GROMACS .gro file of C-alpha atoms in nm:
model
  462
    1UNK     CA    1  -2.307   0.547  -1.791
    2UNK     CA    2  -2.360   0.486  -1.422
    3UNK     CA    3  -2.342   0.763  -1.162
    4UNK     CA    4  -2.382   0.771  -0.785
    5UNK     CA    5  -2.583   1.050  -0.626
    6UNK     CA    6  -2.501   1.124  -0.261
    7UNK     CA    7  -2.771   1.290  -0.052
    8UNK     CA    8  -2.574   1.537   0.160
    9UNK     CA    9  -2.835   1.541   0.437
   10UNK     CA   10  -2.917   1.274   0.692
   11UNK     CA   11  -3.260   1.427   0.759
   12UNK     CA   12  -3.576   1.228   0.690
   13UNK     CA   13  -3.698   1.504   0.458
   14UNK     CA   14  -3.454   1.682   0.230
   15UNK     CA   15  -3.499   1.892  -0.084
   16UNK     CA   16  -3.157   1.773  -0.192
   17UNK     CA   17  -3.290   1.418  -0.191
   18UNK     CA   18  -3.586   1.537  -0.399
   19UNK     CA   19  -3.346   1.709  -0.639
   20UNK     CA   20  -3.147   1.388  -0.692
   21UNK     CA   21  -3.468   1.189  -0.737
   22UNK     CA   22  -3.578   1.440  -1.001
   23UNK     CA   23  -3.243   1.409  -1.180
   24UNK     CA   24  -3.264   1.029  -1.171
   25UNK     CA   25  -3.612   1.021  -1.321
   26UNK     CA   26  -3.587   1.305  -1.575
   27UNK     CA   27  -3.238   1.251  -1.715
   28UNK     CA   28  -3.222   0.871  -1.732
   29UNK     CA   29  -3.142   0.892  -2.103
   30UNK     CA   30  -2.811   1.058  -2.013
   31UNK     CA   31  -2.711   0.819  -1.734
   32UNK     CA   32  -2.829   0.579  -1.466
   33UNK     CA   33  -2.820   0.744  -1.123
   34UNK     CA   34  -2.814   0.539  -0.803
   35UNK     CA   35  -2.899   0.751  -0.499
   36UNK     CA   36  -2.701   0.678  -0.181
   37UNK     CA   37  -2.791   0.791   0.171
   38UNK     CA   38  -2.548   0.886   0.449
   39UNK     CA   39  -2.779   0.848   0.748
   40UNK     CA   40  -2.640   0.507   0.850
   41UNK     CA   41  -2.275   0.611   0.841
   42UNK     CA   42  -2.133   0.688   1.188
   43UNK     CA   43  -1.963   1.016   1.267
   44UNK     CA   44  -1.595   1.011   1.192
   45UNK     CA   45  -1.375   0.908   1.483
   46UNK     CA   46  -1.030   0.773   1.402
   47UNK     CA   47  -1.009   0.618   1.749
   48UNK     CA   48  -1.313   0.403   1.664
   49UNK     CA   49  -1.215   0.294   1.315
   50UNK     CA   50  -1.528   0.199   1.119
   51UNK     CA   51  -1.360   0.186   0.777
   52UNK     CA   52  -1.450  -0.182   0.735
   53UNK     CA   53  -1.813  -0.137   0.844
   54UNK     CA   54  -2.080  -0.238   0.594
   55UNK     CA   55  -2.221   0.115   0.527
   56UNK     CA   56  -1.880   0.269   0.456
   57UNK     CA   57  -1.755  -0.024   0.250
   58UNK     CA   58  -2.075  -0.032   0.044
   59UNK     CA   59  -2.062   0.341  -0.027
   60UNK     CA   60  -1.696   0.313  -0.125
   61UNK     CA   61  -1.773   0.018  -0.354
   62UNK     CA   62  -2.056   0.205  -0.525
   63UNK     CA   63  -1.836   0.512  -0.580
   64UNK     CA   64  -1.551   0.302  -0.712
   65UNK     CA   65  -1.771   0.127  -0.968
   66UNK     CA   66  -1.945   0.449  -1.080
   67UNK     CA   67  -1.831   0.664  -1.371
   68UNK     CA   68  -1.894   0.977  -1.169
   69UNK     CA   69  -2.055   1.119  -0.855
   70UNK     CA   70  -2.315   1.390  -0.799
   71UNK     CA   71  -2.323   1.535  -0.448
   72UNK     CA   72  -2.632   1.731  -0.347
   73UNK     CA   73  -2.550   1.942  -0.044
   74UNK     CA   74  -2.763   2.162   0.180
   75UNK     CA   75  -2.609   2.469   0.343
   76UNK     CA   76  -2.579   2.478   0.722
   77UNK     CA   77  -2.423   2.788   0.878
   78UNK     CA   78  -2.245   2.884   0.554
   79UNK     CA   79  -2.100   2.533   0.512
   80UNK     CA   80  -2.187   2.171   0.440
   81UNK     CA   81  -2.366   1.957   0.701
   82UNK     CA   82  -2.155   1.779   0.961
   83UNK     CA   83  -2.283   1.441   0.840
   84UNK     CA   84  -2.158   1.498   0.486
   85UNK     CA   85  -1.821   1.622   0.611
   86UNK     CA   86  -1.794   1.312   0.827
   87UNK     CA   87  -1.862   1.082   0.531
   88UNK     CA   88  -1.589   1.246   0.325
   89UNK     CA   89  -1.349   1.205   0.617
   90UNK     CA   90  -1.420   0.831   0.622
   91UNK     CA   91  -1.365   0.819   0.245
   92UNK     CA   92  -1.022   0.978   0.282
   93UNK     CA   93  -0.899   0.815   0.602
   94UNK     CA   94  -0.780   0.468   0.494
   95UNK     CA   95  -0.970   0.433   0.167
   96UNK     CA   96  -0.978   0.679  -0.120
   97UNK     CA   97  -1.260   0.593  -0.363
   98UNK     CA   98  -1.307   0.959  -0.464
   99UNK     CA   99  -0.949   0.993  -0.587
  100UNK     CA  100  -0.955   1.113  -0.950
  101UNK     CA  101  -1.331   1.051  -0.959
  102UNK     CA  102  -1.534   1.310  -1.157
  103UNK     CA  103  -1.769   1.493  -0.919
  104UNK     CA  104  -2.050   1.740  -0.984
  105UNK     CA  105  -2.181   1.952  -0.695
  106UNK     CA  106  -2.545   2.061  -0.684
  107UNK     CA  107  -2.757   2.189  -0.400
  108UNK     CA  108  -3.087   2.336  -0.293
  109UNK     CA  109  -3.188   2.544   0.007
  110UNK     CA  110  -3.471   2.751   0.144
  111UNK     CA  111  -3.304   3.084   0.072
  112UNK     CA  112  -3.226   3.299  -0.231
  113UNK     CA  113  -2.856   3.220  -0.265
  114UNK     CA  114  -2.911   2.847  -0.283
  115UNK     CA  115  -2.607   2.666  -0.146
  116UNK     CA  116  -2.336   2.889  -0.291
  117UNK     CA  117  -2.117   2.908   0.020
  118UNK     CA  118  -2.160   2.538   0.103
  119UNK     CA  119  -2.066   2.445  -0.253
  120UNK     CA  120  -1.755   2.662  -0.241
  121UNK     CA  121  -1.652   2.495   0.084
  122UNK     CA  122  -1.727   2.149  -0.054
  123UNK     CA  123  -1.502   2.213  -0.355
  124UNK     CA  124  -1.215   2.292  -0.120
  125UNK     CA  125  -1.279   1.977   0.081
  126UNK     CA  126  -1.294   1.753  -0.227
  127UNK     CA  127  -0.967   1.902  -0.350
  128UNK     CA  128  -0.781   1.828  -0.027
  129UNK     CA  129  -0.505   1.565   0.005
  130UNK     CA  130  -0.651   1.220   0.065
  131UNK     CA  131  -0.974   1.305  -0.117
  132UNK     CA  132  -0.835   1.427  -0.451
  133UNK     CA  133  -1.167   1.423  -0.635
  134UNK     CA  134  -1.184   1.597  -0.972
  135UNK     CA  135  -1.468   1.846  -0.932
  136UNK     CA  136  -1.621   1.981  -1.251
  137UNK     CA  137  -1.522   2.350  -1.268
  138UNK     CA  138  -1.788   2.619  -1.299
  139UNK     CA  139  -2.142   2.517  -1.390
  140UNK     CA  140  -2.276   2.561  -1.039
  141UNK     CA  141  -2.637   2.454  -0.995
  142UNK     CA  142  -2.776   2.656  -0.703
  143UNK     CA  143  -3.145   2.603  -0.638
  144UNK     CA  144  -3.288   2.866  -0.402
  145UNK     CA  145  -3.633   2.880  -0.245
  146UNK     CA  146  -3.665   2.505  -0.276
  147UNK     CA  147  -4.019   2.478  -0.128
  148UNK     CA  148  -4.149   2.693  -0.413
  149UNK     CA  149  -3.924   2.541  -0.681
  150UNK     CA  150  -4.084   2.195  -0.674
  151UNK     CA  151  -4.444   2.100  -0.740
  152UNK     CA  152  -4.635   1.837  -0.542
  153UNK     CA  153  -4.492   1.562  -0.764
  154UNK     CA  154  -4.132   1.661  -0.694
  155UNK     CA  155  -4.078   1.818  -1.038
  156UNK     CA  156  -3.910   2.152  -1.101
  157UNK     CA  157  -4.166   2.412  -1.200
  158UNK     CA  158  -3.947   2.656  -1.392
  159UNK     CA  159  -3.864   2.567  -1.751
  160UNK     CA  160  -3.553   2.783  -1.733
  161UNK     CA  161  -3.432   2.596  -1.426
  162UNK     CA  162  -3.499   2.260  -1.592
  163UNK     CA  163  -3.309   2.365  -1.904
  164UNK     CA  164  -3.012   2.494  -1.705
  165UNK     CA  165  -2.996   2.175  -1.499
  166UNK     CA  166  -3.011   1.966  -1.817
  167UNK     CA  167  -2.729   2.166  -1.975
  168UNK     CA  168  -2.518   2.128  -1.660
  169UNK     CA  169  -2.572   1.752  -1.650
  170UNK     CA  170  -2.493   1.723  -2.020
  171UNK     CA  171  -2.162   1.902  -1.966
  172UNK     CA  172  -2.088   1.673  -1.672
  173UNK     CA  173  -2.133   1.369  -1.895
  174UNK     CA  174  -1.883   1.518  -2.141
  175UNK     CA  175  -1.649   1.599  -1.851
  176UNK     CA  176  -1.662   1.233  -1.741
  177UNK     CA  177  -1.577   1.116  -2.093
  178UNK     CA  178  -1.275   1.345  -2.103
  179UNK     CA  179  -1.162   1.218  -1.763
  180UNK     CA  180  -1.223   0.861  -1.872
  181UNK     CA  181  -0.978   0.905  -2.158
  182UNK     CA  182  -0.706   0.972  -1.903
  183UNK     CA  183  -0.539   0.691  -1.712
  184UNK     CA  184  -0.728   0.591  -1.402
  185UNK     CA  185  -0.533   0.485  -1.093
  186UNK     CA  186  -0.607   0.144  -0.946
  187UNK     CA  187  -0.836   0.169  -0.646
  188UNK     CA  188  -0.674   0.031  -0.332
  189UNK     CA  189  -0.905  -0.164  -0.106
  190UNK     CA  190  -0.829  -0.154   0.267
  191UNK     CA  191  -0.683  -0.471   0.421
  192UNK     CA  192  -0.932  -0.747   0.492
  193UNK     CA  193  -1.007  -0.827   0.855
  194UNK     CA  194  -0.964  -1.203   0.819
  195UNK     CA  195  -0.986  -1.241   1.197
  196UNK     CA  196  -1.345  -1.104   1.185
  197UNK     CA  197  -1.294  -0.861   1.471
  198UNK     CA  198  -1.571  -0.636   1.343
  199UNK     CA  199  -1.938  -0.717   1.329
  200UNK     CA  200  -2.241  -0.702   1.104
  201UNK     CA  201  -2.610  -0.670   1.184
  202UNK     CA  202  -2.627  -1.051   1.214
  203UNK     CA  203  -2.307  -1.112   1.411
  204UNK     CA  204  -2.373  -1.314   1.726
  205UNK     CA  205  -2.171  -1.147   1.999
  206UNK     CA  206  -2.054  -1.298   2.325
  207UNK     CA  207  -1.955  -1.635   2.176
  208UNK     CA  208  -1.595  -1.727   2.100
  209UNK     CA  209  -1.574  -1.768   1.721
  210UNK     CA  210  -1.303  -2.033   1.756
  211UNK     CA  211  -1.503  -2.249   1.997
  212UNK     CA  212  -1.550  -2.608   1.879
  213UNK     CA  213  -1.916  -2.586   1.988
  214UNK     CA  214  -1.975  -2.237   1.843
  215UNK     CA  215  -2.284  -2.359   1.660
  216UNK     CA  216  -2.446  -2.491   1.978
  217UNK     CA  217  -2.353  -2.186   2.187
  218UNK     CA  218  -2.463  -1.937   1.922
  219UNK     CA  219  -2.788  -2.123   1.859
  220UNK     CA  220  -2.874  -2.119   2.229
  221UNK     CA  221  -2.790  -1.749   2.257
  222UNK     CA  222  -3.025  -1.641   1.977
  223UNK     CA  223  -3.290  -1.910   2.027
  224UNK     CA  224  -3.240  -2.053   1.678
  225UNK     CA  225  -3.526  -2.264   1.544
  226UNK     CA  226  -3.470  -2.629   1.462
  227UNK     CA  227  -3.658  -2.938   1.344
  228UNK     CA  228  -4.005  -2.899   1.198
  229UNK     CA  229  -4.032  -2.524   1.264
  230UNK     CA  230  -4.137  -2.346   0.946
  231UNK     CA  231  -3.921  -2.079   0.783
  232UNK     CA  232  -4.084  -1.836   0.541
  233UNK     CA  233  -3.852  -1.771   0.247
  234UNK     CA  234  -3.905  -1.514  -0.027
  235UNK     CA  235  -4.020  -1.787  -0.267
  236UNK     CA  236  -4.127  -2.071  -0.045
  237UNK     CA  237  -4.214  -2.216   0.293
  238UNK     CA  238  -3.997  -2.493   0.435
  239UNK     CA  239  -3.919  -2.642   0.774
  240UNK     CA  240  -3.565  -2.624   0.906
  241UNK     CA  241  -3.536  -2.999   0.845
  242UNK     CA  242  -3.649  -2.957   0.484
  243UNK     CA  243  -3.394  -2.679   0.432
  244UNK     CA  244  -3.119  -2.907   0.560
  245UNK     CA  245  -3.234  -3.198   0.343
  246UNK     CA  246  -3.258  -2.972   0.040
  247UNK     CA  247  -2.915  -2.814   0.081
  248UNK     CA  248  -2.748  -3.143   0.170
  249UNK     CA  249  -2.888  -3.301  -0.146
  250UNK     CA  250  -2.709  -3.050  -0.370
  251UNK     CA  251  -2.450  -3.218  -0.598
  252UNK     CA  252  -2.189  -2.965  -0.493
  253UNK     CA  253  -2.025  -2.846  -0.173
  254UNK     CA  254  -2.165  -2.517  -0.044
  255UNK     CA  255  -2.004  -2.273   0.199
  256UNK     CA  256  -2.117  -1.935   0.327
  257UNK     CA  257  -1.891  -1.670   0.483
  258UNK     CA  258  -2.050  -1.337   0.578
  259UNK     CA  259  -1.929  -0.983   0.504
  260UNK     CA  260  -1.742  -0.984   0.836
  261UNK     CA  261  -1.531  -1.277   0.707
  262UNK     CA  262  -1.683  -1.528   0.947
  263UNK     CA  263  -1.735  -1.886   0.824
  264UNK     CA  264  -2.099  -1.961   0.906
  265UNK     CA  265  -2.218  -2.267   0.712
  266UNK     CA  266  -2.137  -2.564   0.491
  267UNK     CA  267  -2.374  -2.829   0.361
  268UNK     CA  268  -2.322  -3.186   0.478
  269UNK     CA  269  -2.355  -3.400   0.166
  270UNK     CA  270  -2.063  -3.636   0.233
  271UNK     CA  271  -1.829  -3.741   0.515
  272UNK     CA  272  -1.534  -3.504   0.558
  273UNK     CA  273  -1.284  -3.756   0.420
  274UNK     CA  274  -1.488  -3.785   0.098
  275UNK     CA  275  -1.533  -3.412   0.041
  276UNK     CA  276  -1.339  -3.217  -0.218
  277UNK     CA  277  -1.285  -2.959   0.055
  278UNK     CA  278  -1.260  -3.143   0.385
  279UNK     CA  279  -1.451  -2.929   0.632
  280UNK     CA  280  -1.513  -3.012   0.997
  281UNK     CA  281  -1.814  -2.920   1.217
  282UNK     CA  282  -1.587  -2.739   1.463
  283UNK     CA  283  -1.485  -2.490   1.194
  284UNK     CA  284  -1.833  -2.334   1.174
  285UNK     CA  285  -1.824  -1.991   1.335
  286UNK     CA  286  -1.449  -1.946   1.288
  287UNK     CA  287  -1.303  -1.630   1.134
  288UNK     CA  288  -1.156  -1.705   0.793
  289UNK     CA  289  -0.806  -1.654   0.929
  290UNK     CA  290  -0.854  -1.973   1.133
  291UNK     CA  291  -0.956  -2.165   0.821
  292UNK     CA  292  -0.637  -2.104   0.625
  293UNK     CA  293  -0.265  -2.116   0.685
  294UNK     CA  294  -0.105  -1.771   0.726
  295UNK     CA  295   0.085  -1.814   0.398
  296UNK     CA  296  -0.250  -1.813   0.217
  297UNK     CA  297  -0.387  -1.493   0.375
  298UNK     CA  298  -0.284  -1.270   0.082
  299UNK     CA  299  -0.463  -1.497  -0.161
  300UNK     CA  300  -0.775  -1.516   0.054
  301UNK     CA  301  -0.774  -1.138   0.086
  302UNK     CA  302  -0.733  -1.094  -0.291
  303UNK     CA  303  -1.046  -1.295  -0.369
  304UNK     CA  304  -1.255  -1.130  -0.097
  305UNK     CA  305  -1.157  -0.785  -0.218
  306UNK     CA  306  -1.240  -0.872  -0.577
  307UNK     CA  307  -1.590  -0.962  -0.462
  308UNK     CA  308  -1.636  -0.692  -0.196
  309UNK     CA  309  -1.526  -0.416  -0.435
  310UNK     CA  310  -1.746  -0.543  -0.716
  311UNK     CA  311  -1.445  -0.575  -0.944
  312UNK     CA  312  -1.561  -0.932  -1.006
  313UNK     CA  313  -1.889  -1.099  -0.915
  314UNK     CA  314  -1.737  -1.447  -0.930
  315UNK     CA  315  -1.386  -1.591  -0.910
  316UNK     CA  316  -1.328  -1.945  -1.038
  317UNK     CA  317  -1.025  -2.162  -0.975
  318UNK     CA  318  -0.937  -2.506  -1.112
  319UNK     CA  319  -0.780  -2.714  -0.836
  320UNK     CA  320  -0.580  -2.991  -1.009
  321UNK     CA  321  -0.457  -3.193  -0.711
  322UNK     CA  322  -0.759  -3.426  -0.706
  323UNK     CA  323  -0.612  -3.643  -0.981
  324UNK     CA  324  -0.655  -3.680  -1.358
  325UNK     CA  325  -1.001  -3.835  -1.326
  326UNK     CA  326  -1.152  -3.517  -1.182
  327UNK     CA  327  -1.190  -3.156  -1.291
  328UNK     CA  328  -1.260  -2.973  -0.967
  329UNK     CA  329  -1.356  -2.605  -0.976
  330UNK     CA  330  -1.387  -2.379  -0.671
  331UNK     CA  331  -1.629  -2.094  -0.734
  332UNK     CA  332  -1.646  -1.783  -0.515
  333UNK     CA  333  -1.952  -1.569  -0.581
  334UNK     CA  334  -2.045  -1.244  -0.411
  335UNK     CA  335  -2.374  -1.231  -0.219
  336UNK     CA  336  -2.582  -0.913  -0.196
  337UNK     CA  337  -2.879  -0.831   0.023
  338UNK     CA  338  -3.207  -0.686  -0.096
  339UNK     CA  339  -3.052  -0.338  -0.100
  340UNK     CA  340  -2.762  -0.446  -0.319
  341UNK     CA  341  -2.512  -0.434  -0.032
  342UNK     CA  342  -2.232  -0.689  -0.012
  343UNK     CA  343  -2.332  -0.967   0.228
  344UNK     CA  344  -2.057  -1.224   0.193
  345UNK     CA  345  -1.935  -1.513  -0.022
  346UNK     CA  346  -2.113  -1.814  -0.164
  347UNK     CA  347  -1.845  -2.074  -0.233
  348UNK     CA  348  -1.952  -2.380  -0.427
  349UNK     CA  349  -1.720  -2.662  -0.529
  350UNK     CA  350  -1.792  -2.934  -0.783
  351UNK     CA  351  -1.624  -3.187  -1.007
  352UNK     CA  352  -1.722  -3.099  -1.363
  353UNK     CA  353  -1.594  -3.420  -1.523
  354UNK     CA  354  -1.907  -3.635  -1.463
  355UNK     CA  355  -2.118  -3.358  -1.617
  356UNK     CA  356  -1.891  -3.333  -1.921
  357UNK     CA  357  -1.882  -3.712  -1.962
  358UNK     CA  358  -2.259  -3.736  -1.940
  359UNK     CA  359  -2.306  -3.460  -2.195
  360UNK     CA  360  -2.065  -3.623  -2.441
  361UNK     CA  361  -2.244  -3.955  -2.404
  362UNK     CA  362  -2.583  -3.793  -2.463
  363UNK     CA  363  -2.475  -3.592  -2.766
  364UNK     CA  364  -2.219  -3.838  -2.907
  365UNK     CA  365  -1.971  -3.559  -2.942
  366UNK     CA  366  -1.600  -3.578  -2.879
  367UNK     CA  367  -1.334  -3.348  -2.750
  368UNK     CA  368  -1.012  -3.283  -2.933
  369UNK     CA  369  -0.679  -3.184  -2.787
  370UNK     CA  370  -0.493  -2.870  -2.888
  371UNK     CA  371  -0.287  -3.075  -3.136
  372UNK     CA  372  -0.602  -3.210  -3.303
  373UNK     CA  373  -0.593  -3.552  -3.135
  374UNK     CA  374  -0.941  -3.687  -3.064
  375UNK     CA  375  -0.996  -3.766  -2.698
  376UNK     CA  376  -1.169  -4.108  -2.655
  377UNK     CA  377  -1.537  -4.082  -2.564
  378UNK     CA  378  -1.743  -4.321  -2.352
  379UNK     CA  379  -1.930  -4.442  -2.660
  380UNK     CA  380  -1.605  -4.516  -2.840
  381UNK     CA  381  -1.469  -4.715  -2.546
  382UNK     CA  382  -1.243  -4.594  -2.274
  383UNK     CA  383  -1.284  -4.323  -2.018
  384UNK     CA  384  -1.312  -3.967  -2.131
  385UNK     CA  385  -1.117  -3.706  -1.948
  386UNK     CA  386  -1.346  -3.427  -2.058
  387UNK     CA  387  -1.106  -3.147  -1.987
  388UNK     CA  388  -0.764  -3.274  -1.898
  389UNK     CA  389  -0.734  -3.466  -2.223
  390UNK     CA  390  -0.797  -3.148  -2.412
  391UNK     CA  391  -0.577  -2.948  -2.185
  392UNK     CA  392  -0.252  -3.134  -2.211
  393UNK     CA  393  -0.120  -2.841  -2.412
  394UNK     CA  394  -0.213  -2.523  -2.230
  395UNK     CA  395  -0.294  -2.224  -2.447
  396UNK     CA  396  -0.084  -2.007  -2.220
  397UNK     CA  397   0.083  -2.042  -1.883
  398UNK     CA  398  -0.100  -1.915  -1.577
  399UNK     CA  399  -0.006  -1.561  -1.471
  400UNK     CA  400   0.205  -1.706  -1.194
  401UNK     CA  401   0.285  -2.050  -1.061
  402UNK     CA  402   0.272  -2.138  -0.695
  403UNK     CA  403   0.069  -2.335  -0.450
  404UNK     CA  404  -0.301  -2.260  -0.487
  405UNK     CA  405  -0.524  -2.192  -0.192
  406UNK     CA  406  -0.872  -2.244  -0.326
  407UNK     CA  407  -1.055  -2.026  -0.078
  408UNK     CA  408  -0.861  -1.733  -0.204
  409UNK     CA  409  -0.895  -1.843  -0.558
  410UNK     CA  410  -0.544  -1.721  -0.622
  411UNK     CA  411  -0.205  -1.877  -0.629
  412UNK     CA  412   0.042  -1.775  -0.362
  413UNK     CA  413   0.170  -1.447  -0.496
  414UNK     CA  414   0.130  -1.077  -0.407
  415UNK     CA  415  -0.230  -0.962  -0.398
  416UNK     CA  416  -0.161  -0.714  -0.675
  417UNK     CA  417  -0.114  -0.998  -0.924
  418UNK     CA  418  -0.445  -1.134  -1.056
  419UNK     CA  419  -0.531  -1.489  -0.963
  420UNK     CA  420  -0.520  -1.756  -1.231
  421UNK     CA  421  -0.827  -1.720  -1.447
  422UNK     CA  422  -0.882  -2.094  -1.496
  423UNK     CA  423  -1.235  -2.026  -1.611
  424UNK     CA  424  -1.254  -2.323  -1.846
  425UNK     CA  425  -1.604  -2.414  -1.950
  426UNK     CA  426  -1.565  -2.773  -2.064
  427UNK     CA  427  -1.932  -2.810  -2.150
  428UNK     CA  428  -2.014  -2.500  -2.350
  429UNK     CA  429  -1.724  -2.558  -2.583
  430UNK     CA  430  -1.857  -2.903  -2.659
  431UNK     CA  431  -2.218  -2.795  -2.687
  432UNK     CA  432  -2.191  -2.530  -2.953
  433UNK     CA  433  -2.252  -2.790  -3.226
  434UNK     CA  434  -2.532  -3.048  -3.256
  435UNK     CA  435  -2.471  -3.416  -3.188
  436UNK     CA  436  -2.402  -3.493  -3.553
  437UNK     CA  437  -2.125  -3.236  -3.575
  438UNK     CA  438  -1.758  -3.311  -3.606
  439UNK     CA  439  -1.536  -3.341  -3.300
  440UNK     CA  440  -1.542  -3.022  -3.098
  441UNK     CA  441  -1.231  -2.837  -2.995
  442UNK     CA  442  -1.231  -2.711  -2.638
  443UNK     CA  443  -0.984  -2.436  -2.539
  444UNK     CA  444  -0.713  -2.561  -2.312
  445UNK     CA  445  -0.747  -2.444  -1.950
  446UNK     CA  446  -0.487  -2.228  -1.787
  447UNK     CA  447  -0.424  -2.447  -1.486
  448UNK     CA  448  -0.216  -2.317  -1.202
  449UNK     CA  449   0.100  -2.513  -1.141
  450UNK     CA  450   0.218  -2.643  -0.811
  451UNK     CA  451   0.066  -2.808  -0.508
  452UNK     CA  452  -0.283  -2.711  -0.402
  453UNK     CA  453  -0.416  -2.616  -0.064
  454UNK     CA  454  -0.792  -2.636  -0.113
  455UNK     CA  455  -1.017  -2.419   0.099
  456UNK     CA  456  -1.118  -2.713   0.303
  457UNK     CA  457  -0.781  -2.875   0.298
  458UNK     CA  458  -0.630  -2.557   0.435
  459UNK     CA  459  -0.895  -2.545   0.700
  460UNK     CA  460  -0.864  -2.891   0.849
  461UNK     CA  461  -0.835  -2.887   1.224
  462UNK     CA  462  -0.677  -3.164   1.422
   0.00000   0.00000   0.00000
């Protein structure tokens, strides 16, 4: 069971932070607790909408994925701190990750009554329209005289206090299980800003994103290093030239779009007309909206939100319009920074057929179609269509048929309908048996029907 613990103070030193750290370390057999800070979240101001900012989106994503939330609040002037109130306002303005989420309130303070009045106020706030959290009734944990309650190691001194806290947390776990048995509403992500009007810590401001020479302008503005300048990586030391050579040598097409939905990079391993996704140098720096036709926006948004929310870590799409001699798969994988915060999308595109053909040649195995027909192998003469031959009879139709936009990873349909799974693994199915085994049956892929607008194809500029 995974829980999120929210430190209700933005101060550098907080006994409520110490309390959550104690809970995380001493009760890890009951649950895994990830402690979240609120110090980087701006004060609520609906005129300066920061809903799509990285700190708010990351906190919302963590809450959404968690089984429950523990909020540790101080008491300021008989109420909760302004910073905590502001965070809850952001989480009930356009997004609602706390809706129907089990919440336990705890708190510590310097005085005898603990945080009794702040906790009472916080219950009322969490019960308000737009928040709609499900706060565990009763079982208040009020830790007074906090400086004397903890020892130098951050442990609670009193055995009675430890036992009461343990009993409260145990009941909260049971409360979560009861809530989990009830139907959970689908979490609604806010709309994606495909025009990249926001910014991240690495956004280069003052340069038109749509400029054909964005790369040159942005590089000059930040003094970007080039050539034989060394770059220290976390597991290596390479020059900029070596990084380019290395990435361009990859047998797949790589693309990076950041968390602000700005297209920042693609590797140059083939001329544009030979690429599976025909990208152009002038597209670098563009917002993703400029890289796709408007009809594909819903599909693009669907994939981004799957990754941003953590609902999926990777979305795969088979793009069948490259012909029967190829099995092209577009992969969209979420990127996280060292703190586990969403940092964008790693898209990599490859044709799996040469890999499947090579493997069949090496192992002398064969594929069989759904009707039991053996697909010719290279060793038996003829060209093997490693997947399509086995997929002439689909196991089931795709969830919906329409034109596929590969950046989105979804066919053109409402964002509420899941994209085609198309997660066929043509190699693993053939590799489960040794080379001497009988022909191997590979499940038929669920290919999306209709014409395809690949990520690059959709993003060609005249």
